Short mmCIF file of C-alpha atoms and ligand atoms in Angstrom, two decimals:
data_model
loop_
_atom_site.label_atom_id
_atom_site.label_comp_id
_atom_site.label_asym_id
_atom_site.label_seq_id
_atom_site.Cartn_x
_atom_site.Cartn_y
_atom_site.Cartn_z
CA MET U 186 0.17 -0.06 -0.21
CA GLU U 187 3.05 2.36 0.76
CA ASN U 188 4.03 1.62 -2.87
CA LYS U 189 0.53 2.61 -4.04
CA ALA U 190 0.49 5.91 -2.23
CA LEU U 191 4.04 6.90 -3.73
CA GLU U 192 2.70 5.98 -7.12
CA LEU U 193 -0.36 8.03 -6.85
CA ASP U 194 2.23 10.78 -5.60
CA LYS U 195 4.41 10.50 -8.74
CA LYS U 196 1.03 10.90 -11.00
CA ASP U 197 -0.46 13.52 -9.06
CA PRO U 198 -0.75 16.81 -11.42
CA LEU U 199 -0.74 19.15 -8.33
CA ALA U 200 2.13 17.64 -6.28
CA HIS U 201 4.48 20.39 -7.34
CA PHE U 202 2.34 22.84 -5.27
CA ARG U 203 3.44 21.51 -2.24
CA SER U 204 6.98 23.20 -2.28
CA ARG U 205 5.07 26.50 -2.24
CA PHE U 206 3.84 26.00 1.05
CA TYR U 207 5.62 26.17 4.63
CA ILE U 208 4.79 22.71 6.13
CA PRO U 209 5.74 22.89 9.81
CA GLU U 210 8.82 21.08 10.33
CA ASN U 211 8.24 17.17 11.03
CA THR U 212 4.79 17.36 10.91
CA ILE U 213 2.03 15.64 8.78
CA TYR U 214 -0.43 18.54 8.75
CA VAL U 215 -4.08 17.12 8.14
CA ASP U 216 -5.79 20.07 9.66
CA GLY U 217 -6.15 22.34 6.65
CA ASN U 218 -9.97 22.48 7.27
CA SER U 219 -9.49 24.15 10.27
CA LEU U 220 -6.29 26.44 9.66
CA GLY U 221 -4.85 26.18 6.12
CA LEU U 222 -1.22 26.99 5.72
CA LEU U 223 0.90 29.67 4.73
CA SER U 224 2.08 29.52 1.27
CA VAL U 225 5.17 31.57 -0.20
CA ASN U 226 2.79 33.62 -2.47
CA ALA U 227 0.60 34.86 0.53
CA GLU U 228 3.68 35.68 2.33
CA LYS U 229 4.80 37.75 -0.36
CA SER U 230 1.43 39.84 -0.81
CA LEU U 231 1.54 40.19 2.82
CA LEU U 232 4.96 41.69 2.75
CA ARG U 233 4.34 43.66 0.03
CA VAL U 234 1.55 45.51 1.58
CA LEU U 235 3.53 45.91 4.80
CA ASP U 236 6.21 47.67 2.70
CA GLU U 237 3.47 49.82 1.11
CA TRP U 238 2.41 51.03 4.39
CA LYS U 239 6.23 51.52 5.16
CA SER U 240 7.00 53.56 2.08
CA LEU U 241 3.52 55.08 1.06
CA GLY U 242 1.61 55.73 4.20
CA ILE U 243 -1.80 56.95 3.42
CA LYS U 244 -1.08 57.13 -0.01
CA GLY U 245 -1.34 53.32 -0.12
CA TRP U 246 -4.93 53.73 -0.17
CA LEU U 247 -4.74 54.68 -3.86
CA GLN U 248 -1.20 54.04 -4.92
CA GLY U 249 -0.36 50.49 -3.47
CA GLU U 250 0.00 48.12 -6.20
CA ARG U 251 -3.37 47.10 -5.35
CA PRO U 252 -4.70 50.19 -4.10
CA TRP U 253 -6.03 49.32 -0.72
CA PHE U 254 -9.29 51.40 -1.38
CA TYR U 255 -10.40 48.83 -4.03
CA PHE U 256 -8.77 45.70 -2.30
CA ALA U 257 -12.06 44.22 -1.13
CA GLU U 258 -13.74 44.56 -4.33
CA GLN U 259 -10.54 43.11 -6.11
CA ILE U 260 -10.17 40.11 -4.01
CA GLY U 261 -13.66 39.37 -4.19
CA GLU U 262 -13.47 39.21 -8.13
CA MET U 263 -10.31 37.26 -7.90
CA ALA U 264 -12.40 34.69 -5.74
CA ALA U 265 -15.77 34.71 -7.98
CA ASP U 266 -15.15 31.79 -10.26
CA LEU U 267 -14.38 29.67 -7.05
CA VAL U 268 -18.01 29.95 -6.00
CA GLY U 269 -19.69 31.15 -9.43
CA ALA U 270 -20.42 34.64 -8.24
CA GLY U 271 -21.29 37.24 -10.98
CA PRO U 272 -20.03 40.73 -11.44
CA GLY U 273 -20.28 42.37 -8.11
CA GLU U 274 -21.81 39.61 -6.22
CA LEU U 275 -18.63 38.75 -3.98
CA ILE U 276 -16.72 41.04 -1.38
CA PHE U 277 -14.02 40.39 0.87
CA THR U 278 -14.90 41.67 4.27
CA GLY U 279 -15.76 41.01 7.51
CA THR U 280 -15.64 37.88 9.27
CA THR U 281 -17.74 34.92 9.12
CA THR U 282 -19.91 35.73 11.88
CA VAL U 283 -20.12 39.24 11.34
CA ASN U 284 -21.26 38.68 7.94
CA ILE U 285 -24.20 36.59 9.19
CA HIS U 286 -25.29 39.24 11.02
CA ALA U 287 -24.77 41.87 8.27
CA LEU U 288 -26.75 39.42 5.94
CA VAL U 289 -29.27 37.93 8.09
CA SER U 290 -30.27 41.20 9.48
CA THR U 291 -31.50 42.11 5.81
CA PHE U 292 -32.59 38.86 4.54
CA TYR U 293 -34.71 38.03 7.53
CA GLN U 294 -37.68 39.75 7.59
CA PRO U 295 -40.57 38.34 9.72
CA GLN U 296 -43.82 39.20 8.25
CA GLY U 297 -47.51 37.95 9.13
CA LYS U 298 -47.40 34.28 9.67
CA ARG U 299 -43.63 33.89 8.07
CA THR U 300 -41.67 34.43 11.29
CA LYS U 301 -39.18 31.49 11.53
CA ILE U 302 -35.78 30.96 10.67
CA LEU U 303 -35.12 27.19 9.24
CA ALA U 304 -31.47 26.17 10.23
CA ASP U 305 -30.19 22.85 11.46
CA GLU U 306 -29.33 21.25 14.85
CA LEU U 307 -25.60 20.44 13.89
CA ASN U 308 -24.45 23.74 12.38
CA PHE U 309 -21.49 25.71 13.93
CA PRO U 310 -22.14 27.34 17.36
CA SER U 311 -21.28 30.69 16.14
CA ASP U 312 -23.71 30.57 13.33
CA MET U 313 -26.38 29.19 15.97
CA TYR U 314 -25.64 32.18 18.58
CA ALA U 315 -25.93 34.60 15.34
CA LEU U 316 -29.36 33.46 14.16
CA GLN U 317 -30.61 33.56 17.91
CA GLY U 318 -29.33 37.11 18.24
CA GLN U 319 -31.04 38.37 15.02
CA ILE U 320 -34.12 36.94 15.87
CA ARG U 321 -34.15 38.69 19.37
CA GLN U 322 -33.25 41.78 17.22
CA LYS U 323 -36.65 41.63 15.58
CA GLY U 324 -38.24 41.43 18.90
CA LEU U 325 -39.18 37.82 18.62
CA ASP U 326 -38.19 34.57 20.96
CA PRO U 327 -35.50 32.33 19.75
CA LYS U 328 -36.94 29.35 21.18
CA LYS U 329 -40.21 29.75 19.35
CA GLU U 330 -38.59 31.19 15.89
CA LEU U 331 -35.64 29.20 15.34
CA LEU U 332 -36.50 25.84 13.75
CA LEU U 333 -33.46 23.09 13.77
CA THR U 334 -33.82 20.36 11.41
CA PRO U 335 -32.85 17.18 13.66
CA SER U 336 -30.20 14.94 12.51
CA HIS U 337 -31.37 11.13 12.27
CA ASP U 338 -27.88 9.98 13.53
CA GLY U 339 -26.17 12.68 15.33
CA TYR U 340 -23.57 13.34 12.59
CA ASN U 341 -25.67 13.92 9.39
CA LEU U 342 -28.85 15.62 8.10
CA ASP U 343 -31.56 14.16 5.86
CA GLU U 344 -32.07 16.84 2.86
CA ASP U 345 -35.76 15.56 2.65
CA THR U 346 -36.37 16.28 6.26
CA ILE U 347 -34.92 19.82 5.68
CA VAL U 348 -37.11 20.16 2.59
CA SER U 349 -40.29 18.86 4.60
CA MET U 350 -39.71 21.75 7.20
CA MET U 351 -39.60 24.40 4.83
CA THR U 352 -43.29 25.29 5.76
CA ASP U 353 -45.16 28.39 5.14
CA ASP U 354 -44.28 30.24 8.36
CA VAL U 355 -40.44 29.95 7.46
CA ALA U 356 -39.09 33.40 6.59
CA LEU U 357 -35.54 32.25 5.79
CA VAL U 358 -33.67 29.12 5.35
CA TYR U 359 -30.04 29.25 6.56
CA LEU U 360 -27.68 26.42 6.18
CA PRO U 361 -24.02 25.20 6.15
CA SER U 362 -22.63 23.87 2.79
CA VAL U 363 -20.40 21.32 4.48
CA LEU U 364 -21.30 20.30 8.03
CA TYR U 365 -18.08 21.13 9.92
CA ALA U 366 -18.10 17.81 12.28
CA SER U 367 -18.95 15.28 10.04
CA GLY U 368 -18.07 16.55 6.60
CA GLN U 369 -21.38 16.17 4.85
CA LEU U 370 -22.10 18.23 1.68
CA LEU U 371 -25.50 19.43 1.22
CA ASP U 372 -27.43 19.81 -2.22
CA MET U 373 -27.18 23.70 -2.36
CA ALA U 374 -28.81 23.70 -5.67
CA ARG U 375 -31.50 21.36 -4.68
CA LEU U 376 -32.04 23.05 -1.48
CA THR U 377 -32.31 26.42 -2.72
CA GLN U 378 -34.73 25.39 -5.59
CA GLU U 379 -36.91 23.82 -2.97
CA ALA U 380 -36.57 27.15 -0.87
CA HIS U 381 -37.69 29.38 -3.77
CA LYS U 382 -40.45 27.07 -4.87
CA ARG U 383 -42.01 28.05 -1.56
CA ASN U 384 -40.93 31.98 -1.65
CA ILE U 385 -38.34 31.37 1.01
CA PRO U 386 -34.83 33.09 0.79
CA ILE U 387 -31.97 30.92 1.65
CA GLY U 388 -28.53 31.50 2.57
CA PHE U 389 -25.45 29.40 3.09
CA ASP U 390 -22.15 29.44 5.32
CA CYS U 391 -19.66 28.06 3.18
CA SER U 392 -16.57 28.19 5.40
CA HIS U 393 -16.20 24.34 5.27
CA SER U 394 -16.58 24.07 1.45
CA ALA U 395 -14.84 27.22 -0.09
CA GLY U 396 -11.42 26.25 -1.34
CA ALA U 397 -12.06 22.69 -1.51
CA ILE U 398 -15.31 22.61 -3.50
CA PRO U 399 -16.78 24.38 -6.81
CA HIS U 400 -19.98 26.14 -6.28
CA GLN U 401 -22.47 28.02 -8.43
CA PHE U 402 -24.04 30.41 -6.29
CA SER U 403 -25.18 32.61 -9.00
CA GLN U 404 -26.59 30.02 -11.12
CA TRP U 405 -28.14 28.12 -8.36
CA GLY U 406 -29.75 31.42 -7.49
CA VAL U 407 -28.60 31.27 -3.76
CA ASP U 408 -29.82 34.56 -2.33
CA PHE U 409 -26.88 35.15 0.02
CA ALA U 410 -23.69 33.50 1.55
CA THR U 411 -20.37 33.94 3.51
CA PHE U 412 -17.54 31.95 4.38
CA CYS U 413 -13.80 32.38 6.12
CA SER U 414 -10.78 32.34 4.28
CA TYR U 415 -8.45 30.83 6.74
CA LYS U 416 -9.44 27.07 6.16
CA TYR U 417 -9.12 25.74 2.61
CA LEU U 418 -8.62 29.26 1.36
CA ASN U 419 -5.15 29.50 3.37
CA GLY U 420 -5.76 33.12 4.41
CA GLY U 421 -4.28 32.76 7.86
CA PRO U 422 -5.73 33.21 11.48
CA GLY U 423 -8.55 35.37 11.59
CA CYS U 424 -8.52 36.42 8.01
CA THR U 425 -11.29 38.48 6.43
CA ALA U 426 -14.02 36.72 5.32
CA PHE U 427 -16.12 36.63 1.97
CA LEU U 428 -19.96 38.05 1.67
CA TYR U 429 -22.07 37.09 -1.09
CA VAL U 430 -25.30 38.63 -2.48
CA ASN U 431 -27.07 37.53 -5.37
CA GLN U 432 -27.37 40.51 -7.81
CA LYS U 433 -31.15 40.35 -7.86
CA HIS U 434 -30.97 41.82 -4.28
CA PHE U 435 -28.38 44.59 -5.11
CA ASP U 436 -31.12 47.09 -4.23
CA ARG U 437 -32.07 45.70 -0.67
CA GLU U 438 -31.15 47.91 2.16
CA PRO U 439 -27.97 46.61 4.29
CA MET U 440 -29.43 46.90 7.88
CA THR U 441 -25.93 47.29 9.64
CA PRO U 442 -24.81 50.01 7.62
CA GLY U 443 -21.27 51.36 7.75
CA TRP U 444 -19.04 53.91 5.48
CA PHE U 445 -17.35 51.36 3.74
CA GLY U 446 -20.80 50.11 2.23
CA PHE U 447 -21.43 53.58 0.89
CA VAL U 448 -21.69 54.28 -2.86
CA LYS U 449 -17.84 54.14 -3.52
CA GLU U 450 -17.44 57.19 -5.65
CA LYS U 451 -19.22 59.45 -2.94
CA GLN U 452 -17.88 57.78 0.24
CA PHE U 453 -15.33 60.71 0.68
CA ASP U 454 -18.33 63.19 0.39
CA MET U 455 -18.74 62.29 3.92
CA LEU U 456 -22.56 62.72 3.68
CA PRO U 457 -24.76 62.22 6.65
CA GLU U 458 -27.31 59.96 5.10
CA PHE U 459 -26.30 56.54 4.31
CA GLU U 460 -26.45 55.59 0.45
CA HIS U 461 -25.56 51.91 -0.07
CA ALA U 462 -23.33 50.81 -3.04
CA ARG U 463 -25.90 48.61 -5.35
CA HIS U 464 -23.50 45.51 -5.17
CA ALA U 465 -22.39 42.93 -2.20
CA GLY U 466 -19.94 45.78 -1.04
CA GLY U 467 -22.99 47.42 0.15
CA TRP U 468 -22.83 45.41 3.13
CA GLN U 469 -19.13 46.27 3.88
CA ILE U 470 -19.10 47.75 7.42
CA SER U 471 -15.65 49.19 8.36
CA SER U 472 -12.49 50.10 6.52
CA PRO U 473 -10.86 46.84 5.49
CA GLY U 474 -8.00 45.33 7.63
CA VAL U 475 -5.66 45.39 4.83
CA LEU U 476 -2.64 44.12 6.59
CA GLY U 477 -4.33 40.79 7.56
CA ALA U 478 -6.60 40.63 4.37
CA SER U 479 -3.14 40.79 2.38
CA THR U 480 -2.41 37.31 2.09
CA MET U 481 -5.59 36.25 0.22
CA GLU U 482 -4.20 37.92 -2.71
CA GLY U 483 -1.26 35.46 -2.89
CA SER U 484 -3.29 32.50 -1.64
CA LEU U 485 -5.79 33.15 -4.41
CA GLN U 486 -3.24 33.25 -7.03
CA ILE U 487 -2.19 29.82 -6.21
CA ILE U 488 -5.76 28.25 -5.79
CA ASN U 489 -6.64 29.76 -9.21
CA GLU U 490 -3.54 28.47 -10.78
CA ALA U 491 -4.39 24.95 -9.56
CA GLY U 492 -8.05 25.30 -10.55
CA ILE U 493 -10.72 24.62 -8.16
CA ASP U 494 -11.95 21.29 -10.25
CA ALA U 495 -8.52 19.91 -10.04
CA ILE U 496 -8.45 20.58 -6.23
CA ARG U 497 -11.75 18.89 -5.86
CA GLU U 498 -10.63 15.87 -7.69
CA LYS U 499 -7.59 15.36 -5.83
CA SER U 500 -9.21 16.02 -2.54
CA LEU U 501 -12.02 13.23 -3.32
CA ARG U 502 -9.17 10.99 -4.38
CA MET U 503 -7.08 11.47 -1.24
CA THR U 504 -10.03 11.23 0.98
CA THR U 505 -11.37 8.08 -1.02
CA PHE U 506 -7.45 6.62 -0.46
CA LEU U 507 -7.71 7.36 3.27
CA LYS U 508 -11.11 5.40 3.64
CA HIS U 509 -9.69 2.70 1.63
CA LEU U 510 -6.51 2.29 4.03
CA ILE U 511 -8.91 2.44 7.12
CA ARG U 512 -10.86 -0.16 5.97
CA GLU U 513 -8.04 -2.42 4.75
CA MET U 514 -5.46 -1.83 7.78
CA LEU U 515 -8.14 -1.90 10.25
CA PRO U 516 -10.33 -4.93 9.27
CA GLY U 517 -13.58 -5.64 11.14
CA ASP U 518 -14.88 -3.11 13.08
CA HIS U 519 -12.15 -0.55 12.26
CA GLY U 520 -10.71 -0.63 15.96
CA GLY U 521 -14.08 0.68 17.01
CA PHE U 522 -14.13 3.90 14.70
CA THR U 523 -17.02 4.62 12.46
CA ILE U 524 -16.28 6.71 9.58
CA ILE U 525 -19.42 9.22 9.64
CA THR U 526 -18.80 11.11 6.77
CA PRO U 527 -21.19 10.18 4.07
CA GLU U 528 -19.95 7.72 1.39
CA GLU U 529 -20.83 8.99 -1.90
CA ASP U 530 -18.65 11.75 -3.33
CA LEU U 531 -21.51 13.87 -3.99
CA CYS U 532 -21.99 14.16 -0.37
CA ARG U 533 -18.96 14.82 1.33
CA GLY U 534 -16.83 17.79 1.68
CA GLY U 535 -12.84 18.02 1.87
CA HIS U 536 -12.22 16.24 5.06
CA LEU U 537 -12.91 12.52 6.62
CA ALA U 538 -14.65 12.26 9.98
CA LEU U 539 -13.91 9.10 12.15
CA ALA U 540 -16.07 8.86 15.60
CA HIS U 541 -15.11 6.41 18.21
CA PRO U 542 -17.72 6.73 21.41
CA GLU U 543 -14.72 6.42 24.11
CA ILE U 544 -11.21 6.96 22.87
CA ALA U 545 -11.46 9.76 20.03
CA LEU U 546 -9.85 12.20 22.01
CA ARG U 547 -7.07 9.93 23.39
CA VAL U 548 -6.38 8.48 19.84
CA ASN U 549 -6.13 12.41 18.56
CA GLU U 550 -3.39 12.92 21.22
CA ALA U 551 -1.64 9.92 20.37
CA LEU U 552 -1.52 11.01 16.87
CA LYS U 553 -0.46 14.53 17.73
CA ALA U 554 2.63 12.92 19.88
CA ARG U 555 3.54 11.51 16.56
CA GLY U 556 3.81 14.45 14.45
CA ILE U 557 0.29 14.20 12.81
CA VAL U 558 -1.88 17.31 13.28
CA PRO U 559 -5.71 16.17 12.83
CA ASP U 560 -8.22 17.62 15.19
CA PHE U 561 -10.89 16.57 17.63
CA ARG U 562 -14.36 17.84 17.76
CA ALA U 563 -16.46 16.96 21.05
CA PRO U 564 -17.45 14.42 21.98
CA ASP U 565 -16.25 11.91 19.85
CA ILE U 566 -14.90 12.85 16.49
CA ILE U 567 -11.42 12.98 14.96
CA ARG U 568 -11.12 14.89 11.74
CA ILE U 569 -8.65 14.71 9.22
CA ALA U 570 -8.25 16.57 6.10
CA PRO U 571 -5.80 15.77 3.36
CA VAL U 572 -5.52 18.99 1.44
CA ALA U 573 -5.26 18.91 -2.32
CA LEU U 574 -2.32 21.99 -2.47
CA TYR U 575 -0.15 20.44 -0.31
CA ASN U 576 -0.75 17.17 1.16
CA THR U 577 0.54 13.79 -0.25
CA TYR U 578 -0.67 10.44 -0.66
CA HIS U 579 2.14 9.17 1.28
CA GLU U 580 1.20 11.16 4.12
CA ILE U 581 -2.20 9.76 4.25
CA HIS U 582 -0.35 6.35 4.15
CA GLN U 583 1.37 7.29 7.35
CA VAL U 584 -1.93 8.65 8.90
CA ALA U 585 -3.48 5.22 8.47
CA THR U 586 -0.38 3.46 9.35
CA ALA U 587 0.09 5.38 12.88
CA LEU U 588 -3.88 5.08 13.45
CA LYS U 589 -3.23 1.31 12.95
CA GLU U 590 -0.22 1.17 15.41
CA ILE U 591 -1.75 3.19 18.07
CA LEU U 592 -5.01 1.23 18.06
CA GLU U 593 -3.00 -2.10 18.33
CA SER U 594 -0.62 -1.16 20.76
CA LYS U 595 -2.84 0.89 22.96
CA GLU U 596 -0.54 3.73 22.77
CA TYR U 597 -3.37 6.08 23.34
CA LEU U 598 -3.70 4.97 27.05
CA GLN U 599 -0.98 7.06 27.72
CA TYR U 600 -3.37 10.24 26.99
CA GLU U 601 -5.81 11.73 29.26
CA ASN U 602 -9.33 11.82 28.17
CA GLN U 603 -8.87 15.75 29.11
CA ARG U 604 -9.41 18.32 26.52
CA LYS U 605 -7.01 21.47 25.85
CA PRO U 606 -8.75 24.52 24.95
CA ILE U 607 -8.17 24.01 21.54
CA SER U 608 -7.65 20.57 20.29
C1 PLP Y 868 -14.92 28.22 10.79
C2 PLP Y 868 -16.35 28.72 10.79
C3 PLP Y 868 -16.77 29.87 11.40
C4 PLP Y 868 -15.88 30.74 12.08
O1 PLP Y 868 -16.42 32.07 12.23
P1 PLP Y 868 -15.75 33.48 12.56
O2 PLP Y 868 -16.66 34.45 12.79
O3 PLP Y 868 -14.69 33.33 11.33
O4 PLP Y 868 -14.69 33.12 13.99
C5 PLP Y 868 -18.49 29.86 11.62
N1 PLP Y 868 -19.19 29.01 11.03
C6 PLP Y 868 -18.69 28.13 10.24
C7 PLP Y 868 -19.67 27.18 9.64
C8 PLP Y 868 -17.34 27.79 10.11
O5 PLP Y 868 -16.93 26.41 9.69
#
């Protein structure tokens, strides 16, 4: 099997991208779904902007190589094809949770009988908190107005159940593209179509799919979306996020206005009444954090050069290979682990999730002690994300081998069942 891995690496058309990333020393890094790695291109664009600040001062807003004043719009354009956004539909701004507030405050307009937000019980906690807060902002009670699609197995969602809950009291549907724990990919095209049949606007959090999977927001007619840039988009810790608004909504009023959402040509007229830009940029709130955001330029160069379709193809091959190895090397009950990520390619994102009712945390610690970086999600999940741009099939083989050895030798017993603040 090791030979098979080496052979796959040799034939891999994306293999050369690895040398453009800084891989932490003596580490097999399979946590790119949580924090992607730094590339030389991202480092370069960051240092360039730092240098512009040094040499240009305030003139950088218009005289930077990529003028800071237009940075958010231009990076949005650079990323548009990744998610199938049309002109003006994508802007690089805010952070995921801030963008959820900015978007949901506009798109959640409870009226008459339609007062509820339909979400799911497995979404990322920050998304849940934001939705609860938005319901309270409208003077309503989240306990009554937030409908959560239940999971049948505690890990995944059933799309038919989601659709059956799109009833005539629902004012907005808000869902993740890929579930952060199990890695299930929802059929965004179908869910959008079903929501629209019932006249319900729909938005997605694509933090776990952007940069790993192609999207067609515009073609699918998605009303709005947001996604962070520090996972598969490799922007760096807390990097600026993206915000998508379908062009059919450009005239709608941003409900969390700020001066960077003003009509660009008139922003510096400093007028007292807000007049929003008629594109996704209208939802910007503050000055862009250009320094922290500057990595994205370099990072997108690499992703665009590789192409999102090629990235997706390799990512699926890698997770398939990992599944195959786990089944071969840990025959029978796979050491008590269950692969909870859906089996079909069309239903899974970029990582593989393994659940164990008792020892997931300890095994995760044992992997880390061996220089492998996956991550743990409470209460029982280990996530492994082989990233197309910088991981190798050989590394996947090493991860599977380590897992087998740890389980066979019971090496995990050396580690406590106690979580650190970030695992
Ligand atoms: C990563 C992630 C977030 C993170 O939110 P921040 O505001 O960037 O801290 C939120 N929601 C989902 C679904 C995520 O995957």
